[in-house]
Amino acid sequence: MIKIKKLSKNNYATWDSFVLEANNGTLFHLRRFLSYHPEDRFKDHSVEIYKKNTLLSVFPAADIIINDKKMLTSHPGSSYGSFVSKEELSIKDAMEMVSKLIDYSSKEGFDGIQLTIPPGFHSNRLSNYIEYSLLINGFDYFRRDVTSILTIESSEDKILNKIKPSHQRALRKSKKLGVTTKLTERVDEFFSMLKNNLKIRHGVNPTHSLKELKSLIKLFPDSINIYGAFYDGQMIAGVLNIIVKEGVALAFYISHKEDFQKLRPLNLLFFDIFKWSLKNNIKVYDFGTFTDKGIANMGLGRFKESFGASGVFRDSFKILF
């Protein structure tokens, strides 16, 4: 018998222990990560799912009004959410779990459920039981974004050989002109560049404030870092990397200064990040999505392909009662 109950703060430690041992758990699912947000920002409604008094799955979620509908959604404080489960999750339990969540949400007064599934490469054991169970229980795709991923090769030479010749020439040029790269703690400088870049290119602000970014780096010093490209002592490009789980890293923020584009700092920067990934046992490097509401940014997609990356779905599902 599967039962669902709303998470209480008393169970935060148990939740995080479960996520760390789960098949598809990531840093984004941890209460340590989700709890850094101010308490009044989101109306948390995360749930625990039990089978015979044993924790079967956790579902980080929030209560949000979308188009005048009260929706139980994947937690908006993370890039993806959905069910976090053990490797041995059966198809029977997956189907019952989804069915029970629908019943629970309806009884709690929600008008529907909306969630984003972590892409398959976040799972230790590949399984589409959850996706199948969602579709069987009446969910539909409401967005299919594409994220670019690169499999980190076993040597620096093999990593270099995956990069297109034009980008190999660009990174050699960048190095010859005096651009250097390194891990850096110059968070203020990176954030200023990021904020200006996003405002100019997209008219938006970063998802995080400078204070929040510093808090996250302090909270997860071994999992979140900034890799910068420098010229004459100035940061001219940077990437904020998040090791979301063992063997998987995500480029959460990518930024550069347009005035230094001719130096091609991002080409050198990413090659050196791939070398860092190799040394730190990262198997998959996630460049992040190049689609916006399902529409591809072709230039961004081509840029990521030039390093040998390919695209996989980051799917979102929805059901209305």
Short mmCIF file of C-alpha atoms in Angstrom, two decimals:
data_model
loop_
_atom_site.label_atom_id
_atom_site.label_comp_id
_atom_site.label_asym_id
_atom_site.label_seq_id
_atom_site.Cartn_x
_atom_site.Cartn_y
_atom_site.Cartn_z
CA MET A 1 0.00 0.00 0.00
CA ILE A 2 1.48 3.32 -1.10
CA LYS A 3 0.77 6.44 0.94
CA ILE A 4 1.68 10.09 0.40
CA LYS A 5 2.25 12.69 3.07
CA LYS A 6 3.42 16.29 3.06
CA LEU A 7 7.03 16.78 4.10
CA SER A 8 7.70 18.19 7.57
CA LYS A 9 10.90 20.00 8.57
CA ASN A 10 11.62 17.20 11.04
CA ASN A 11 12.29 14.90 8.06
CA TYR A 12 14.72 17.14 6.14
CA ALA A 13 17.77 15.05 7.11
CA THR A 14 16.05 11.80 6.13
CA TRP A 15 14.99 13.39 2.82
CA ASP A 16 18.56 14.44 1.95
CA SER A 17 20.00 11.05 2.88
CA PHE A 18 17.45 9.40 0.60
CA VAL A 19 18.25 11.76 -2.32
CA LEU A 20 21.99 11.11 -2.05
CA GLU A 21 21.42 7.35 -2.31
CA ALA A 22 18.65 7.49 -4.93
CA ASN A 23 18.87 6.45 -8.57
CA ASN A 24 18.17 9.93 -9.95
CA GLY A 25 18.81 12.25 -7.01
CA THR A 26 20.64 15.52 -7.69
CA LEU A 27 21.82 18.56 -5.78
CA PHE A 28 18.64 20.33 -6.97
CA HIS A 29 16.52 17.86 -4.98
CA LEU A 30 18.31 18.36 -1.65
CA ARG A 31 16.56 20.29 1.11
CA ARG A 32 19.93 21.93 1.78
CA PHE A 33 19.66 23.44 -1.72
CA LEU A 34 15.94 24.19 -1.76
CA SER A 35 15.99 25.75 1.71
CA TYR A 36 18.44 28.50 0.77
CA HIS A 37 15.52 30.38 -0.82
CA PRO A 38 13.71 32.88 1.43
CA GLU A 39 10.77 31.12 3.10
CA ASP A 40 8.22 33.53 1.61
CA ARG A 41 9.41 33.11 -2.00
CA PHE A 42 7.69 29.77 -2.67
CA LYS A 43 4.81 27.96 -0.99
CA ASP A 44 6.54 24.63 -0.50
CA HIS A 45 4.39 21.50 -0.81
CA SER A 46 7.00 18.76 -1.12
CA VAL A 47 5.77 15.24 -0.42
CA GLU A 48 7.16 11.91 0.74
CA ILE A 49 5.88 8.64 -0.70
CA TYR A 50 5.87 5.54 1.50
CA LYS A 51 5.30 1.85 0.86
CA LYS A 52 4.62 -0.19 4.01
CA ASN A 53 6.21 2.56 6.13
CA THR A 54 9.40 2.54 4.02
CA LEU A 55 10.33 5.67 2.07
CA LEU A 56 9.84 4.83 -1.62
CA SER A 57 10.24 8.24 -3.24
CA VAL A 58 10.35 11.99 -2.60
CA PHE A 59 8.81 14.72 -4.74
CA PRO A 60 10.08 18.31 -4.26
CA ALA A 61 7.14 20.56 -5.10
CA ALA A 62 5.38 23.86 -4.55
CA ASP A 63 1.86 25.27 -4.59
CA ILE A 64 1.67 27.80 -7.44
CA ILE A 65 -1.16 29.60 -9.25
CA ILE A 66 -0.73 29.23 -13.03
CA ASN A 67 -3.38 30.70 -15.34
CA ASP A 68 -5.80 30.94 -12.40
CA LYS A 69 -5.25 27.25 -11.62
CA LYS A 70 -3.87 26.00 -8.30
CA MET A 71 -1.08 23.66 -9.43
CA LEU A 72 1.24 21.26 -7.64
CA THR A 73 4.48 21.86 -9.53
CA SER A 74 8.07 20.68 -9.55
CA HIS A 75 9.83 22.98 -7.10
CA PRO A 76 10.45 26.29 -8.96
CA GLY A 77 13.68 26.75 -7.04
CA SER A 78 15.36 23.96 -9.03
CA SER A 79 15.99 23.25 -12.71
CA TYR A 80 14.06 19.97 -12.58
CA GLY A 81 12.17 17.94 -10.03
CA SER A 82 9.69 15.06 -10.26
CA PHE A 83 9.97 11.77 -8.37
CA VAL A 84 13.32 10.85 -6.83
CA SER A 85 13.41 7.07 -6.39
CA LYS A 86 15.65 4.09 -5.71
CA GLU A 87 17.25 2.08 -8.53
CA GLU A 88 15.00 -0.91 -7.93
CA LEU A 89 11.72 1.01 -8.43
CA SER A 90 9.29 -1.38 -10.17
CA ILE A 91 6.83 -0.50 -12.92
CA LYS A 92 3.97 -1.48 -10.58
CA ASP A 93 5.15 0.91 -7.87
CA ALA A 94 5.84 3.69 -10.39
CA MET A 95 2.30 3.48 -11.80
CA GLU A 96 0.69 3.36 -8.35
CA MET A 97 2.88 6.23 -7.15
CA VAL A 98 1.70 8.52 -9.96
CA SER A 99 -1.92 7.48 -9.45
CA LYS A 100 -1.69 8.17 -5.70
CA LEU A 101 -0.13 11.59 -6.33
CA ILE A 102 -3.08 12.51 -8.55
CA ASP A 103 -5.53 11.40 -5.83
CA TYR A 104 -3.57 13.24 -3.13
CA SER A 105 -3.35 16.47 -5.17
CA SER A 106 -7.06 16.44 -5.95
CA LYS A 107 -7.97 15.94 -2.27
CA GLU A 108 -5.61 18.80 -1.32
CA GLY A 109 -7.54 21.16 -3.59
CA PHE A 110 -5.12 21.36 -6.50
CA ASP A 111 -6.43 21.77 -10.06
CA GLY A 112 -3.56 19.85 -11.61
CA ILE A 113 0.09 18.80 -11.52
CA GLN A 114 3.02 20.13 -13.54
CA LEU A 115 6.53 18.68 -13.37
CA THR A 116 9.88 18.57 -15.13
CA ILE A 117 11.76 15.27 -15.36
CA PRO A 118 15.56 15.18 -14.92
CA PRO A 119 17.08 13.98 -18.22
CA GLY A 120 17.99 10.30 -18.28
CA PHE A 121 21.74 10.81 -17.85
CA HIS A 122 21.07 11.79 -14.22
CA SER A 123 20.02 8.21 -13.44
CA ASN A 124 22.48 5.56 -12.28
CA ARG A 125 20.22 2.94 -13.86
CA LEU A 126 18.34 4.16 -16.94
CA SER A 127 14.57 3.87 -16.56
CA ASN A 128 11.52 5.48 -18.15
CA TYR A 129 9.02 3.98 -15.73
CA ILE A 130 8.02 7.40 -14.41
CA GLU A 131 7.45 8.88 -17.87
CA TYR A 132 5.40 5.83 -18.88
CA SER A 133 3.36 6.01 -15.68
CA LEU A 134 2.68 9.71 -16.17
CA LEU A 135 1.37 9.17 -19.71
CA ILE A 136 -0.71 6.12 -18.72
CA ASN A 137 -2.30 8.16 -15.92
CA GLY A 138 -3.38 11.01 -18.19
CA PHE A 139 -0.43 13.41 -18.20
CA ASP A 140 0.61 15.08 -21.46
CA TYR A 141 3.85 16.71 -22.56
CA PHE A 142 3.47 20.45 -22.22
CA ARG A 143 7.08 21.36 -23.04
CA ARG A 144 10.01 19.47 -24.55
CA ASP A 145 13.23 21.42 -24.20
CA VAL A 146 16.58 20.20 -25.49
CA THR A 147 19.76 20.32 -23.43
CA SER A 148 23.23 19.84 -24.94
CA ILE A 149 25.43 17.22 -23.33
CA LEU A 150 29.03 16.19 -23.89
CA THR A 151 30.44 12.82 -22.88
CA ILE A 152 33.86 13.49 -21.37
CA GLU A 153 36.44 11.36 -23.17
CA SER A 154 39.22 9.38 -21.46
CA SER A 155 42.09 11.70 -22.43
CA GLU A 156 42.75 15.35 -23.26
CA ASP A 157 43.68 14.41 -26.83
CA LYS A 158 40.37 12.62 -27.34
CA ILE A 159 38.50 15.61 -25.89
CA LEU A 160 40.34 17.92 -28.30
CA ASN A 161 39.63 15.67 -31.28
CA LYS A 162 35.86 15.97 -30.70
CA ILE A 163 36.08 19.75 -31.10
CA LYS A 164 35.58 21.07 -34.63
CA PRO A 165 38.79 22.25 -36.36
CA SER A 166 37.60 25.88 -36.47
CA HIS A 167 37.11 25.87 -32.70
CA GLN A 168 40.45 24.15 -32.16
CA ARG A 169 42.09 27.00 -34.08
CA ALA A 170 40.11 29.52 -32.03
CA LEU A 171 41.24 28.11 -28.69
CA ARG A 172 44.87 28.01 -29.85
CA LYS A 173 44.53 31.63 -30.98
CA SER A 174 43.03 32.60 -27.64
CA LYS A 175 45.93 31.04 -25.76
CA LYS A 176 48.51 32.63 -28.08
CA LEU A 177 46.99 36.09 -27.53
CA GLY A 178 47.46 35.76 -23.79
CA VAL A 179 44.10 34.53 -22.49
CA THR A 180 44.39 32.31 -19.40
CA THR A 181 41.80 30.30 -17.49
CA LYS A 182 41.44 29.17 -13.89
CA LEU A 183 39.02 28.45 -11.08
CA THR A 184 38.27 31.75 -9.38
CA GLU A 185 36.59 33.18 -6.30
CA ARG A 186 35.97 36.55 -7.98
CA VAL A 187 32.20 36.15 -7.68
CA ASP A 188 31.41 39.89 -7.78
CA GLU A 189 33.26 40.35 -11.07
CA PHE A 190 31.60 37.31 -12.62
CA PHE A 191 28.13 38.40 -11.49
CA SER A 192 28.60 41.93 -12.86
CA MET A 193 29.61 40.51 -16.25
CA LEU A 194 26.72 38.03 -16.19
CA LYS A 195 24.15 40.67 -15.26
CA ASN A 196 25.28 43.05 -18.01
CA ASN A 197 25.43 40.24 -20.57
CA LEU A 198 21.90 39.01 -19.83
CA LYS A 199 20.49 42.54 -19.85
CA ILE A 200 22.05 43.33 -23.24
CA ARG A 201 21.27 40.01 -24.95
CA HIS A 202 17.93 39.03 -23.41
CA GLY A 203 16.66 41.95 -21.33
CA VAL A 204 16.51 39.80 -18.17
CA ASN A 205 18.30 39.47 -14.84
CA PRO A 206 20.11 36.39 -13.51
CA THR A 207 17.93 33.84 -11.72
CA HIS A 208 19.96 34.45 -8.55
CA SER A 209 21.01 37.63 -6.80
CA LEU A 210 24.68 38.18 -5.98
CA LYS A 211 23.94 37.42 -2.32
CA GLU A 212 22.19 34.15 -3.24
CA LEU A 213 25.03 33.11 -5.53
CA LYS A 214 27.58 33.66 -2.78
CA SER A 215 25.39 31.75 -0.33
CA LEU A 216 25.12 28.76 -2.68
CA ILE A 217 28.87 28.64 -3.31
CA LYS A 218 29.48 28.80 0.44
CA LEU A 219 26.86 26.10 1.06
CA PHE A 220 28.24 23.75 -1.63
CA PRO A 221 31.95 24.63 -2.00
CA ASP A 222 32.81 21.24 -3.49
CA SER A 223 29.91 21.23 -5.96
CA ILE A 224 29.64 24.82 -7.25
CA ASN A 225 32.50 26.79 -8.79
CA ILE A 226 33.30 29.56 -11.24
CA TYR A 227 35.81 28.94 -14.02
CA GLY A 228 37.03 32.20 -15.54
CA ALA A 229 38.95 33.37 -18.60
CA PHE A 230 41.28 36.31 -17.99
CA TYR A 231 43.10 38.86 -20.12
CA ASP A 232 45.44 41.46 -18.62
CA GLY A 233 44.09 40.55 -15.19
CA GLN A 234 40.46 41.15 -16.18
CA MET A 235 37.79 38.45 -16.27
CA ILE A 236 36.45 38.43 -19.84
CA ALA A 237 34.41 35.20 -19.72
CA GLY A 238 33.17 32.80 -17.10
CA VAL A 239 31.09 29.71 -16.43
CA LEU A 240 29.36 28.77 -13.19
CA ASN A 241 29.53 24.98 -12.93
CA ILE A 242 27.37 22.84 -10.68
CA ILE A 243 28.27 19.21 -10.01
CA VAL A 244 24.65 18.09 -9.75
CA LYS A 245 25.56 14.53 -8.80
CA GLU A 246 28.54 12.21 -8.96
CA GLY A 247 29.82 12.19 -12.54
CA VAL A 248 27.52 14.93 -13.90
CA ALA A 249 28.27 18.66 -14.13
CA LEU A 250 26.04 21.46 -15.43
CA ALA A 251 27.01 24.83 -16.94
CA PHE A 252 24.40 26.87 -15.07
CA TYR A 253 25.59 30.31 -16.18
CA ILE A 254 27.74 31.11 -19.22
CA SER A 255 28.86 34.69 -19.82
CA HIS A 256 31.45 36.78 -21.64
CA LYS A 257 32.27 40.39 -22.47
CA GLU A 258 31.37 41.29 -26.05
CA ASP A 259 34.32 43.70 -26.32
CA PHE A 260 36.72 40.76 -26.03
CA GLN A 261 34.89 38.36 -28.34
CA LYS A 262 37.72 38.58 -30.90
CA LEU A 263 39.96 36.80 -28.37
CA ARG A 264 37.59 33.79 -28.44
CA PRO A 265 37.84 33.21 -24.67
CA LEU A 266 34.89 30.79 -24.43
CA ASN A 267 36.55 28.32 -26.78
CA LEU A 268 39.63 28.06 -24.58
CA LEU A 269 37.57 28.24 -21.40
CA PHE A 270 35.36 25.27 -22.26
CA PHE A 271 38.29 23.13 -23.39
CA ASP A 272 39.96 23.76 -20.03
CA ILE A 273 36.68 23.03 -18.22
CA PHE A 274 36.50 19.69 -20.04
CA LYS A 275 40.05 18.94 -18.86
CA TRP A 276 38.98 19.86 -15.31
CA SER A 277 35.99 17.53 -15.76
CA LEU A 278 38.29 14.67 -16.77
CA LYS A 279 40.48 15.17 -13.69
CA ASN A 280 37.42 15.25 -11.42
CA ASN A 281 35.74 12.10 -12.80
CA ILE A 282 32.94 13.99 -14.53
CA LYS A 283 31.47 11.66 -17.15
CA VAL A 284 28.79 13.95 -18.61
CA TYR A 285 29.00 17.73 -19.02
CA ASP A 286 25.61 19.38 -19.48
CA PHE A 287 25.81 22.67 -21.41
CA GLY A 288 22.21 23.49 -20.51
CA THR A 289 19.23 24.04 -22.80
CA PHE A 290 19.36 25.94 -26.08
CA THR A 291 15.58 26.05 -26.47
CA ASP A 292 13.11 28.55 -25.07
CA LYS A 293 9.58 27.16 -24.72
CA GLY A 294 10.48 24.54 -27.29
CA ILE A 295 11.96 26.97 -29.86
CA ALA A 296 15.61 26.33 -30.68
CA ASN A 297 18.26 29.05 -30.57
CA MET A 298 20.13 27.71 -33.58
CA GLY A 299 23.29 29.76 -33.03
CA LEU A 300 23.60 28.59 -29.45
CA GLY A 301 22.90 25.00 -30.49
CA ARG A 302 25.63 25.12 -33.17
CA PHE A 303 28.12 26.61 -30.70
CA LYS A 304 27.62 23.70 -28.30
CA GLU A 305 27.72 21.15 -31.13
CA SER A 306 31.13 22.52 -32.10
CA PHE A 307 32.56 20.98 -28.93
CA GLY A 308 31.07 17.58 -29.78
CA ALA A 309 27.85 17.99 -27.80
CA SER A 310 24.50 16.48 -28.78
CA GLY A 311 20.96 17.17 -27.63
CA VAL A 312 18.68 15.23 -25.29
CA PHE A 313 15.19 16.07 -24.07
CA ARG A 314 14.41 17.78 -20.79
CA ASP A 315 10.70 17.00 -20.64
CA SER A 316 7.88 18.65 -18.73
CA PHE A 317 4.48 17.03 -18.13
CA LYS A 318 1.10 18.37 -17.05
CA ILE A 319 -2.33 17.12 -16.05
CA LEU A 320 -5.49 19.07 -15.19
CA PHE A 321 -8.20 17.45 -13.10
#
